[in-house]
PDB file of C-alpha atoms and ligand atoms in Angstrom:
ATOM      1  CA  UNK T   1     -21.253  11.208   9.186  1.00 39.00           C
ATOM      2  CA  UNK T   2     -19.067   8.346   9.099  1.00 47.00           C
ATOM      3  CA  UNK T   3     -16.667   9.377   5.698  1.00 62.00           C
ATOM      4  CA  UNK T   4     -17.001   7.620   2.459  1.00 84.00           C
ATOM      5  CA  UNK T   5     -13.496   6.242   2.475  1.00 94.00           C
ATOM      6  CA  UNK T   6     -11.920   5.106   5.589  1.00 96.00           C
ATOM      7  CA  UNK T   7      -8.246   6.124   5.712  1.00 97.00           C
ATOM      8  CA  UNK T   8      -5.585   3.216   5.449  1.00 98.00           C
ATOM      9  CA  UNK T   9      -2.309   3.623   6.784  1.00 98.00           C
ATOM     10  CA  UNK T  10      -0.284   0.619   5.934  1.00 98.00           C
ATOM     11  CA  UNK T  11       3.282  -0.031   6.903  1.00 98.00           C
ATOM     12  CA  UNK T  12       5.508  -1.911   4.787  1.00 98.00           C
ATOM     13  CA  UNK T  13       8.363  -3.176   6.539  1.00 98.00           C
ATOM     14  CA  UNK T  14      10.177  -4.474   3.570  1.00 98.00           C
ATOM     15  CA  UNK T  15      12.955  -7.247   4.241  1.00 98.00           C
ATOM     16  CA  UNK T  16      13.356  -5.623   7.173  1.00 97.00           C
ATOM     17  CA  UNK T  17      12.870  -7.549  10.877  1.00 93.00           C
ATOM     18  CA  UNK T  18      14.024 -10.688  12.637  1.00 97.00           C
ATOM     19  CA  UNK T  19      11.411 -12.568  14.629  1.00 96.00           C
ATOM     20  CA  UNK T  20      11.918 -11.065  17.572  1.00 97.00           C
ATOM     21  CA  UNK T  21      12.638  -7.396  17.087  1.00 96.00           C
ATOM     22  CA  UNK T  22       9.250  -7.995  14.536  1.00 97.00           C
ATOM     23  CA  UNK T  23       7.027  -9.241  17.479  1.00 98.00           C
ATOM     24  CA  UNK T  24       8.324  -6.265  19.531  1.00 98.00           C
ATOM     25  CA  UNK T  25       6.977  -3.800  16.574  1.00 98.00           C
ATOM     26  CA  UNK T  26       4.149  -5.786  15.924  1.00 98.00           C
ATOM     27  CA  UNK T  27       2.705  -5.235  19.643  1.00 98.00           C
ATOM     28  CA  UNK T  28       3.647  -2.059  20.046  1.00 98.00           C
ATOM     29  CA  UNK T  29       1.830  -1.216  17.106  1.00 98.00           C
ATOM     30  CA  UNK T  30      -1.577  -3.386  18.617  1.00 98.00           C
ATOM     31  CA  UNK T  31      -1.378  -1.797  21.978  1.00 98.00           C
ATOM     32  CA  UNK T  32      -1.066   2.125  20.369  1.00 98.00           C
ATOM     33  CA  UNK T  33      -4.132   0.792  18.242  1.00 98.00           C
ATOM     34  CA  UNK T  34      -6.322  -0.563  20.879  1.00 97.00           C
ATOM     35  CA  UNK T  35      -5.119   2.793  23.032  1.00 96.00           C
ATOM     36  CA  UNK T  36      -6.483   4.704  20.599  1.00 96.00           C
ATOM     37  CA  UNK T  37      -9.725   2.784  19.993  1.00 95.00           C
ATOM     38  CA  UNK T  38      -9.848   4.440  16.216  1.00 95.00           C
ATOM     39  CA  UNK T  39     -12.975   3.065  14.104  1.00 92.00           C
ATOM     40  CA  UNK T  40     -13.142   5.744  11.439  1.00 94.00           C
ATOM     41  CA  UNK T  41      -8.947   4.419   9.803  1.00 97.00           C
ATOM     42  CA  UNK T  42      -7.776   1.084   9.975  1.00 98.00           C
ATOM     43  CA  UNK T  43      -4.222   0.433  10.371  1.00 98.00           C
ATOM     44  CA  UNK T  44      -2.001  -2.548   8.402  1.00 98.00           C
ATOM     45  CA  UNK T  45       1.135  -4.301   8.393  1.00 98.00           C
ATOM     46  CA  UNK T  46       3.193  -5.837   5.712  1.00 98.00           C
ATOM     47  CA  UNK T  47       5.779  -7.938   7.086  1.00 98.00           C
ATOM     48  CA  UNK T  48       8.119  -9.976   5.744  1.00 98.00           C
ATOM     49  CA  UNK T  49       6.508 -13.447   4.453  1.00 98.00           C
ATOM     50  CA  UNK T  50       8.511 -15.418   7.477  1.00 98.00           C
ATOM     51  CA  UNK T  51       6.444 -13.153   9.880  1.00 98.00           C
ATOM     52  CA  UNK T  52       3.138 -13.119   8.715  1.00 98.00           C
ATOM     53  CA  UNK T  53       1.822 -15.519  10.566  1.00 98.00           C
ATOM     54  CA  UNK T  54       3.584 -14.651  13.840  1.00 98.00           C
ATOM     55  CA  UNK T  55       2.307 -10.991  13.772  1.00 98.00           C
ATOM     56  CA  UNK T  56      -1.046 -11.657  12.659  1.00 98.00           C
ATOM     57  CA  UNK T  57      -0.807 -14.052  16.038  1.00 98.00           C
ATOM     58  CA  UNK T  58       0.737 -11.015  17.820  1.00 98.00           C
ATOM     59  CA  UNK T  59      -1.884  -8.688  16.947  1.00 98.00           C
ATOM     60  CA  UNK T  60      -5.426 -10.950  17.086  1.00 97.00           C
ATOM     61  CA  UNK T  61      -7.707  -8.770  18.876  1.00 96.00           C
ATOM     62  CA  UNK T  62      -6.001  -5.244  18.465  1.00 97.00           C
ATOM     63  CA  UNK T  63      -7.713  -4.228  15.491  1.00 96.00           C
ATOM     64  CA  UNK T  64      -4.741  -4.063  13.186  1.00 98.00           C
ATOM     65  CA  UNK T  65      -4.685  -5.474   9.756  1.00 98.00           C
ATOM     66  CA  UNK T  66      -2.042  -8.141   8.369  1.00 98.00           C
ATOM     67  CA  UNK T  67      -0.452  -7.756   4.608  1.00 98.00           C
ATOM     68  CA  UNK T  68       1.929  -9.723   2.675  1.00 98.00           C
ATOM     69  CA  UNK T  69       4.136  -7.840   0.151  1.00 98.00           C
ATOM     70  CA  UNK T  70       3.908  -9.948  -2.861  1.00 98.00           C
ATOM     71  CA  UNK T  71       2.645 -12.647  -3.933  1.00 98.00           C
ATOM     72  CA  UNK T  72       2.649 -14.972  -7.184  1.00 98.00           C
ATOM     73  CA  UNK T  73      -0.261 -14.999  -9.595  1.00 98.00           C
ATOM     74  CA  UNK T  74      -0.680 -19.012  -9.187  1.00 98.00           C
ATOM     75  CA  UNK T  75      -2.241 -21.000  -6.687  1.00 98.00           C
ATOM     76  CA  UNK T  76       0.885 -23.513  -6.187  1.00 98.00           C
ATOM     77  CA  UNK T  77       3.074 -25.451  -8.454  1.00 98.00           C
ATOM     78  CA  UNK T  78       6.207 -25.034  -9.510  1.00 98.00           C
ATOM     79  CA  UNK T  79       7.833 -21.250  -8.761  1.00 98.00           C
ATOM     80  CA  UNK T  80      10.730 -22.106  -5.814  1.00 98.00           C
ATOM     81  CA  UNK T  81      10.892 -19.204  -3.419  1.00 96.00           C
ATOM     82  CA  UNK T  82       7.564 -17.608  -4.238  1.00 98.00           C
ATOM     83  CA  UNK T  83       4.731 -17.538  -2.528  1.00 98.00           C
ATOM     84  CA  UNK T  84       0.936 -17.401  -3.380  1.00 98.00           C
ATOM     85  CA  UNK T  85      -1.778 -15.532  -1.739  1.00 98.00           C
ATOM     86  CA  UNK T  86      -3.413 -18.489  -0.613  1.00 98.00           C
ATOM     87  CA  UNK T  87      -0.733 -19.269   1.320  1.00 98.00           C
ATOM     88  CA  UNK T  88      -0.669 -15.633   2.681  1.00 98.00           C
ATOM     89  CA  UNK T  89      -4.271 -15.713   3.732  1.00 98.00           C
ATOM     90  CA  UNK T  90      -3.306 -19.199   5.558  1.00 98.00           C
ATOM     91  CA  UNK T  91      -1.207 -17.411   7.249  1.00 98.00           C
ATOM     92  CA  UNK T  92      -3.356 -14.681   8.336  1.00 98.00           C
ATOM     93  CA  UNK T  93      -3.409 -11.883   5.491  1.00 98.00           C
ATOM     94  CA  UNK T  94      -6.259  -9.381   4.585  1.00 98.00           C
ATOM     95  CA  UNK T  95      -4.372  -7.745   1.845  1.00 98.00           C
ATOM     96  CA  UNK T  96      -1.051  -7.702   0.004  1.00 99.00           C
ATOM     97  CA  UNK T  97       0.480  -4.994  -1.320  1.00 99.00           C
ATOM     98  CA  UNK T  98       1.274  -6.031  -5.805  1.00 98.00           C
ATOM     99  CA  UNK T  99       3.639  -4.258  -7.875  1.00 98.00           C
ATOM    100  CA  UNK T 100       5.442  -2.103  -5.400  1.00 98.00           C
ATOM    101  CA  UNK T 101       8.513  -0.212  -7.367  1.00 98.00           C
ATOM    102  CA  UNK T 102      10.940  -2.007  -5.613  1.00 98.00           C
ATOM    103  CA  UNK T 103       9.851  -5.594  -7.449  1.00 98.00           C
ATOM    104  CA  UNK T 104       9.312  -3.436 -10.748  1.00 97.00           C
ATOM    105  CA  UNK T 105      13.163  -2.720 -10.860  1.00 96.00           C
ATOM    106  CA  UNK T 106      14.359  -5.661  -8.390  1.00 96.00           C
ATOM    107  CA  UNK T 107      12.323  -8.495 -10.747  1.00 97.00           C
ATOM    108  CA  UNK T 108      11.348  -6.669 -13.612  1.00 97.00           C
ATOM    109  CA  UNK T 109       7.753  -7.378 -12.657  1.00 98.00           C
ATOM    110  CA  UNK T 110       5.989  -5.602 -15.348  1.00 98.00           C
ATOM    111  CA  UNK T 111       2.267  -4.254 -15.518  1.00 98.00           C
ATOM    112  CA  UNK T 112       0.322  -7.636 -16.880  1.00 98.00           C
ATOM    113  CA  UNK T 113       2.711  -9.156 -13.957  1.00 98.00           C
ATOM    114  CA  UNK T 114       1.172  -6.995 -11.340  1.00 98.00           C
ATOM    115  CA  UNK T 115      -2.599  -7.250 -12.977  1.00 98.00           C
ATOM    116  CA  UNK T 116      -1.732 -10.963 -12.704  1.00 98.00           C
ATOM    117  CA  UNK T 117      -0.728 -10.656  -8.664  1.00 98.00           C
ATOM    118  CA  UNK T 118      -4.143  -8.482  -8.056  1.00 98.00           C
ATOM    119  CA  UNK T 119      -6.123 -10.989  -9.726  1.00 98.00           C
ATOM    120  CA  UNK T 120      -4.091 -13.612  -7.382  1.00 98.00           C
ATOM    121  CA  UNK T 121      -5.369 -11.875  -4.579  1.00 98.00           C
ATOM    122  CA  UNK T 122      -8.938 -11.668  -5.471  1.00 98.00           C
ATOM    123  CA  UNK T 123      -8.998 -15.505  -5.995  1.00 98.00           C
ATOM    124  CA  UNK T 124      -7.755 -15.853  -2.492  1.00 98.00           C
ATOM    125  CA  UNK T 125     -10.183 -13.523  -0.601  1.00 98.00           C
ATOM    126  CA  UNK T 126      -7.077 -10.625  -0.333  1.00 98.00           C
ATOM    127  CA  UNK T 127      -7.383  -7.016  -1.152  1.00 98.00           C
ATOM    128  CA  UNK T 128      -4.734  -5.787  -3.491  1.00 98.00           C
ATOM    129  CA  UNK T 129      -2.935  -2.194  -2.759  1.00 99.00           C
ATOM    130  CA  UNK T 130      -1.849  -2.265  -6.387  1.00 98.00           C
ATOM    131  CA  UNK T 131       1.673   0.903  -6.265  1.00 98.00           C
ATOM    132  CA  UNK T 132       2.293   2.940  -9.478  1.00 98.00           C
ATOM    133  CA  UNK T 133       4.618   6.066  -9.478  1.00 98.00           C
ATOM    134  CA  UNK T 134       7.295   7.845 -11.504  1.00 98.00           C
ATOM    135  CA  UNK T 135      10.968   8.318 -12.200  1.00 98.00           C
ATOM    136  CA  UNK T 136      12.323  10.871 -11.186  1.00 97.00           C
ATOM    137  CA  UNK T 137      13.388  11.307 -14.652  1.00 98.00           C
ATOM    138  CA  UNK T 138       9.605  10.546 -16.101  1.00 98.00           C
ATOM    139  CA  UNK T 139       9.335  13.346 -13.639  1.00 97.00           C
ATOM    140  CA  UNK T 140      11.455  15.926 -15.226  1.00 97.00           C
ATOM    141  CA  UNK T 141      10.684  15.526 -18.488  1.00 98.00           C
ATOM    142  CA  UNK T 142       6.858  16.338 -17.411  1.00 97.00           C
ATOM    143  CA  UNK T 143       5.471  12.495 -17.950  1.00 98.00           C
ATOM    144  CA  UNK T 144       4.008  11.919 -14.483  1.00 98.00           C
ATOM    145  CA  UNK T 145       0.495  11.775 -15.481  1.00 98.00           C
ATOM    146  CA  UNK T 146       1.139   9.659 -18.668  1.00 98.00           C
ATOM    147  CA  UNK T 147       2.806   6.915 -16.625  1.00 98.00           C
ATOM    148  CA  UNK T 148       0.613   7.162 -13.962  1.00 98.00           C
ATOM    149  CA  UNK T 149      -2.407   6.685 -16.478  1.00 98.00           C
ATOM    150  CA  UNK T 150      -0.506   3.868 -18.337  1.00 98.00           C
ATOM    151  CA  UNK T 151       0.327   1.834 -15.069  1.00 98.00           C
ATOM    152  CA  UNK T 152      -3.136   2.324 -13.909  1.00 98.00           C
ATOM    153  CA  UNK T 153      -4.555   0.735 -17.109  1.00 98.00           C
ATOM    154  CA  UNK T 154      -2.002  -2.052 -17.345  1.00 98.00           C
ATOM    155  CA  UNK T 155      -2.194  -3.172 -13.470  1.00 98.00           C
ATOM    156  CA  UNK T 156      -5.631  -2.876 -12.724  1.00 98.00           C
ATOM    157  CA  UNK T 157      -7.565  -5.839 -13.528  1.00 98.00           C
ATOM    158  CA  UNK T 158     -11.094  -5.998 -15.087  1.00 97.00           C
ATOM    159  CA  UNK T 159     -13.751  -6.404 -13.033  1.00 97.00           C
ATOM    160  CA  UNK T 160     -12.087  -3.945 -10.197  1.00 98.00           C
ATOM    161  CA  UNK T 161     -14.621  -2.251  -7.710  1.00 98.00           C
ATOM    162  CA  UNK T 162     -13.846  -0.156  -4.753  1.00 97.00           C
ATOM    163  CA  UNK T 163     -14.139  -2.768  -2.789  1.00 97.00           C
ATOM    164  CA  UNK T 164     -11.840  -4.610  -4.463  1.00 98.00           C
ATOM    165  CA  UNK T 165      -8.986  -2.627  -4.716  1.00 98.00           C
ATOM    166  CA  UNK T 166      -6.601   0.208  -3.185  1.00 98.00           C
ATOM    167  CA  UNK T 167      -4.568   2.032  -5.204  1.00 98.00           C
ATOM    168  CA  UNK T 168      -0.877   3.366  -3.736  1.00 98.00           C
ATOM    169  CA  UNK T 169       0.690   6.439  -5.139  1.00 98.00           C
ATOM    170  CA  UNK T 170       4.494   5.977  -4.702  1.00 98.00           C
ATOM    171  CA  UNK T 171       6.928   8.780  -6.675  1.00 98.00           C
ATOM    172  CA  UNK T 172       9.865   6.224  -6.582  1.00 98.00           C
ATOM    173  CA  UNK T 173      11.899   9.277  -6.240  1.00 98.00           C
ATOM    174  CA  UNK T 174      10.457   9.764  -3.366  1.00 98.00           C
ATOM    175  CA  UNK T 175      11.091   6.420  -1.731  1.00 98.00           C
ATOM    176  CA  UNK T 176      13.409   6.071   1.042  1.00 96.00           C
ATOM    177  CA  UNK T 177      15.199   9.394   0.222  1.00 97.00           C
ATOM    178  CA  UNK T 178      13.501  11.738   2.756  1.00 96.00           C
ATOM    179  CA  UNK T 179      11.794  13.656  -0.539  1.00 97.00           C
ATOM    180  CA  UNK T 180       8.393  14.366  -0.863  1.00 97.00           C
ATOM    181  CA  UNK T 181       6.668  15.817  -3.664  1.00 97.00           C
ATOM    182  CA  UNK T 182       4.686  19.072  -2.701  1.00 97.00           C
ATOM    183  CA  UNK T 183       1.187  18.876  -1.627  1.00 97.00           C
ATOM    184  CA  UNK T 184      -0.541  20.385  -4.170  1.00 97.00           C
ATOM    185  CA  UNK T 185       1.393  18.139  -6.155  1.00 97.00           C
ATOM    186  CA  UNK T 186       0.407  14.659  -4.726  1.00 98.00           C
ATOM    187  CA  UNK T 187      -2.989  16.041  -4.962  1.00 98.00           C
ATOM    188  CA  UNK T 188      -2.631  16.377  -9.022  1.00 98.00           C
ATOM    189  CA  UNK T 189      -1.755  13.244  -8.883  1.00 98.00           C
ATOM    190  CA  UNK T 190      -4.404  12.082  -7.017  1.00 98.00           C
ATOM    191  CA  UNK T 191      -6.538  13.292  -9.038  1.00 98.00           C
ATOM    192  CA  UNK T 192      -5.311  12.106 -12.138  1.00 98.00           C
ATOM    193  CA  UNK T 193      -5.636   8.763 -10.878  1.00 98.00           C
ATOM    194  CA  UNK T 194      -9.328   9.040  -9.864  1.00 98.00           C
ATOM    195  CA  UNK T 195      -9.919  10.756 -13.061  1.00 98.00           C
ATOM    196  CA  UNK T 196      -8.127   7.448 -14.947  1.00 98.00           C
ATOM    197  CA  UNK T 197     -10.116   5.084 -12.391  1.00 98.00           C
ATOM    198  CA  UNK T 198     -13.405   6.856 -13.527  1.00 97.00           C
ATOM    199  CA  UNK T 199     -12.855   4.831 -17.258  1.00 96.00           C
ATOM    200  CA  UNK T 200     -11.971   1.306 -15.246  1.00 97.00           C
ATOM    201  CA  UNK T 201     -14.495   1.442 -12.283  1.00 96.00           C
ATOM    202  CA  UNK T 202     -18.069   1.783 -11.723  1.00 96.00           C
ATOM    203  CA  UNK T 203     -17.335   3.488  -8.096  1.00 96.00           C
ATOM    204  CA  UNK T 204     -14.190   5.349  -8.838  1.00 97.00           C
ATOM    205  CA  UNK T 205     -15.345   7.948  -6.401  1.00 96.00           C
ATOM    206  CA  UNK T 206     -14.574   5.609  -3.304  1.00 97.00           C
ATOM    207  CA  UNK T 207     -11.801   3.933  -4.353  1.00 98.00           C
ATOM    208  CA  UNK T 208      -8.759   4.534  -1.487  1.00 98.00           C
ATOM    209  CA  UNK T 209      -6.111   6.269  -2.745  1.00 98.00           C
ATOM    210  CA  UNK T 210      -2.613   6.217  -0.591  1.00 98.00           C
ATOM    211  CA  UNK T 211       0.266   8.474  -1.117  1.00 98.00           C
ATOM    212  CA  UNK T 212       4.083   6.655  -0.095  1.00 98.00           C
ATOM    213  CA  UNK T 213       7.305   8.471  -0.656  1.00 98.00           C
ATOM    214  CA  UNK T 214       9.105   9.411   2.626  1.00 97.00           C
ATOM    215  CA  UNK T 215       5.795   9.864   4.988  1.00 98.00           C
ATOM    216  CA  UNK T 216       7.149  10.480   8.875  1.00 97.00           C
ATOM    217  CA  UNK T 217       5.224  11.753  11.724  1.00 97.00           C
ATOM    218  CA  UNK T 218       6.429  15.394  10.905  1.00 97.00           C
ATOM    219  CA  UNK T 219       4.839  15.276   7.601  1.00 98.00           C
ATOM    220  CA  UNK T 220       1.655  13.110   7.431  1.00 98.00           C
ATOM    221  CA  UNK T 221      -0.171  15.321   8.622  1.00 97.00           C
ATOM    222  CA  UNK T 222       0.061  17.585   5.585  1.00 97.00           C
ATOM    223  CA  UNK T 223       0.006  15.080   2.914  1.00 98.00           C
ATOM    224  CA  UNK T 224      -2.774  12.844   4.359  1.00 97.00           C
ATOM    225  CA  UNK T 225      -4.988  16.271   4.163  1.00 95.00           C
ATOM    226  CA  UNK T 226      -4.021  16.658   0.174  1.00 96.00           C
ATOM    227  CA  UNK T 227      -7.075  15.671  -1.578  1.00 93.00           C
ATOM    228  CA  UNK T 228      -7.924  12.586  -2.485  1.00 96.00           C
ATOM    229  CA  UNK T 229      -5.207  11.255   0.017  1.00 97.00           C
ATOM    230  CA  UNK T 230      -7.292   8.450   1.718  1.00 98.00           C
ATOM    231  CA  UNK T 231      -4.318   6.940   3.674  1.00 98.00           C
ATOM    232  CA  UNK T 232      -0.450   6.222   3.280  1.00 98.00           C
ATOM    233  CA  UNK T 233       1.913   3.651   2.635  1.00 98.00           C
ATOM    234  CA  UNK T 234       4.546   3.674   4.937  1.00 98.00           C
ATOM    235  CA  UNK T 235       8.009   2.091   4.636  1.00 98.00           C
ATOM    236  CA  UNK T 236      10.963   3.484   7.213  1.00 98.00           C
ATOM    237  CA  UNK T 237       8.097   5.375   8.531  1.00 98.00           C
ATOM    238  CA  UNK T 238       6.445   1.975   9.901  1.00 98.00           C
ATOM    239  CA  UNK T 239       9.626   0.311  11.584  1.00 98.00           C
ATOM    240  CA  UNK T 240       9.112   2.599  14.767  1.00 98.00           C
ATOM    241  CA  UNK T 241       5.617   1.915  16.374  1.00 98.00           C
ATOM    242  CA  UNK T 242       5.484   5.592  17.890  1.00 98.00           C
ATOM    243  CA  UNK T 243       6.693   7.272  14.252  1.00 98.00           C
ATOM    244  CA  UNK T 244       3.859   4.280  12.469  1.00 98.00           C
ATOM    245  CA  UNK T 245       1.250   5.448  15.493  1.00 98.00           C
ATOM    246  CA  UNK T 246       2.156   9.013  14.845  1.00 98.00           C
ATOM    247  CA  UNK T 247       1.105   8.676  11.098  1.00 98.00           C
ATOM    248  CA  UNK T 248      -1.721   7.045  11.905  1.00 98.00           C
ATOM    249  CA  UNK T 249      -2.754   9.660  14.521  1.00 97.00           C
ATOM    250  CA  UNK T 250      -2.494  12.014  11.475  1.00 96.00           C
ATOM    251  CA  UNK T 251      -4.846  10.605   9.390  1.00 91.00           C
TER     252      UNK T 251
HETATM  253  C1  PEP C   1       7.611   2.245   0.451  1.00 84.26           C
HETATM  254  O1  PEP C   1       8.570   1.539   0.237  1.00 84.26           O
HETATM  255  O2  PEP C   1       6.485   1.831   0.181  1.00 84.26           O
HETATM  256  C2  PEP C   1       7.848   3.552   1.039  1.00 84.26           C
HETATM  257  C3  PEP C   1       6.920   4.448   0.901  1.00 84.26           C
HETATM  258  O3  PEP C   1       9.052   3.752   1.668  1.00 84.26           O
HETATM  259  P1  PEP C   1       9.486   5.029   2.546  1.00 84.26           P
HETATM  260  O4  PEP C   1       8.310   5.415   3.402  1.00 84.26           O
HETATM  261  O5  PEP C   1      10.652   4.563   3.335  1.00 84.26           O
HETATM  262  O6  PEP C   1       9.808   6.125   1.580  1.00 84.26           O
END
């Protein structure tokens, strides 16, 4: 029985990769994807804006999917340097990843920024991976599940279906630093976050969830069994096709 929510393993490559070390990855990636011949996961890429187009060229045919990492909430105008998701679906983009911790601290991009961003992506045919996660200090002093629920409510737009949206689960403790939370506790959280979607969604219960925080080869396989893991996000993780195609073997 085919499952009710195919894993996603996304890599996020961050402003990492120069055109030609990028194509490299890109195809390395495709060929370990059309090796494997998976239908029951699908596998995506978030390159750098400069790249999307090249690697969704590199990888036509493989199977793999192609994600920007932002986007603005406009169509066009007047926002130098940004880009919209229009222009990332002209480019080749399924999805885009909104809100990811690093642009919550790097450009103060609050909540109603990233609902903004999500509804962007809608307009333009993309599906958002909308990231929420904790401090580690929110941590400590036992707020996880408060933020969580308060992120949740404040980035997720109205209207939201299953189909619509992935959510990504990323301690920001836990990213880049080698430091995972514990299994049983990235299932709590997991399940907090269904239990939140429950009051936002009609279909809560096949919404894809993805844990990121320091996911490798060595450890996917653990955290993608945690329930209500449907899939990871995948930054250092996803800059070495064999470590990316190990996680994705894992899932
Ligand atoms: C991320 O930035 O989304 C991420 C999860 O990074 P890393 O895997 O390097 O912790």
């Amino acid at each position: 029985m085919a499952r009710m929510r195919r894993p996603l393993i996304a890599g996020n490559w961050k402003m990492n990769g120069l055109r030609a070390d990028a194509l490299a990855l890109a195809t390395g990636v495709a060929e370990g994807v059309k090796r494997a011949g998976w239908i029951d996961r699908e596998v995506l890429v978030c390159p750098p804006a400069t790249l999307v187009m090249a690697v969704s060229e590199a990888v036509k045919g493989s199977g793999v999917l192609v994600g920007g990492q932002n986007c603005h909430a406009s169509v066009s105008g007047a926002h130098t340097g940004d880009i919209s998701a229009e222009m990332l679906r002209d480019a080749g983009a399924s999805h885009v990843i909104v809100g990811h911790s690093e642009r919550r601290t790097d450009c103060g991009e609050t909540d109603a920024v990233v609902r903004g961003k999500a509804e962007a992506a809608w307009r333009a045919g993309l599906l958002p991976i909308v990231c929420i996660g904790e401090t580690l200090a929110e941590r400590e002093s036992g707020r996880t599940l408060t933020v969580l629920e308060t992120q949740l409510k404040g980035s997720v737009p109205v209207g939201a279906t299953a189909a619509k949206l992935v959510v990504a689960y990323e301690p920001v403790w836990a990213i880049g630093t080698g430091k995972t939370p514990s299994v049983a506790e990235v299932a709590a959280a997991h399940a907090h976050i269904r239990r939140v979607l429950t009051g936002l969604l009609p279909d809560a219960g096949v919404v894809r969830l993805l844990y990121g925080g320091s996911v490798k080869g060595s450890n996917a396989g653990e955290l993608l069994a945690a329930g209500d893991v449907d899939g990871a996000l995948v930054g250092g993780g996803s800059l070495k096709a064999e470590e990316f195609l190990a996680i994705a073997k894992a899932a």
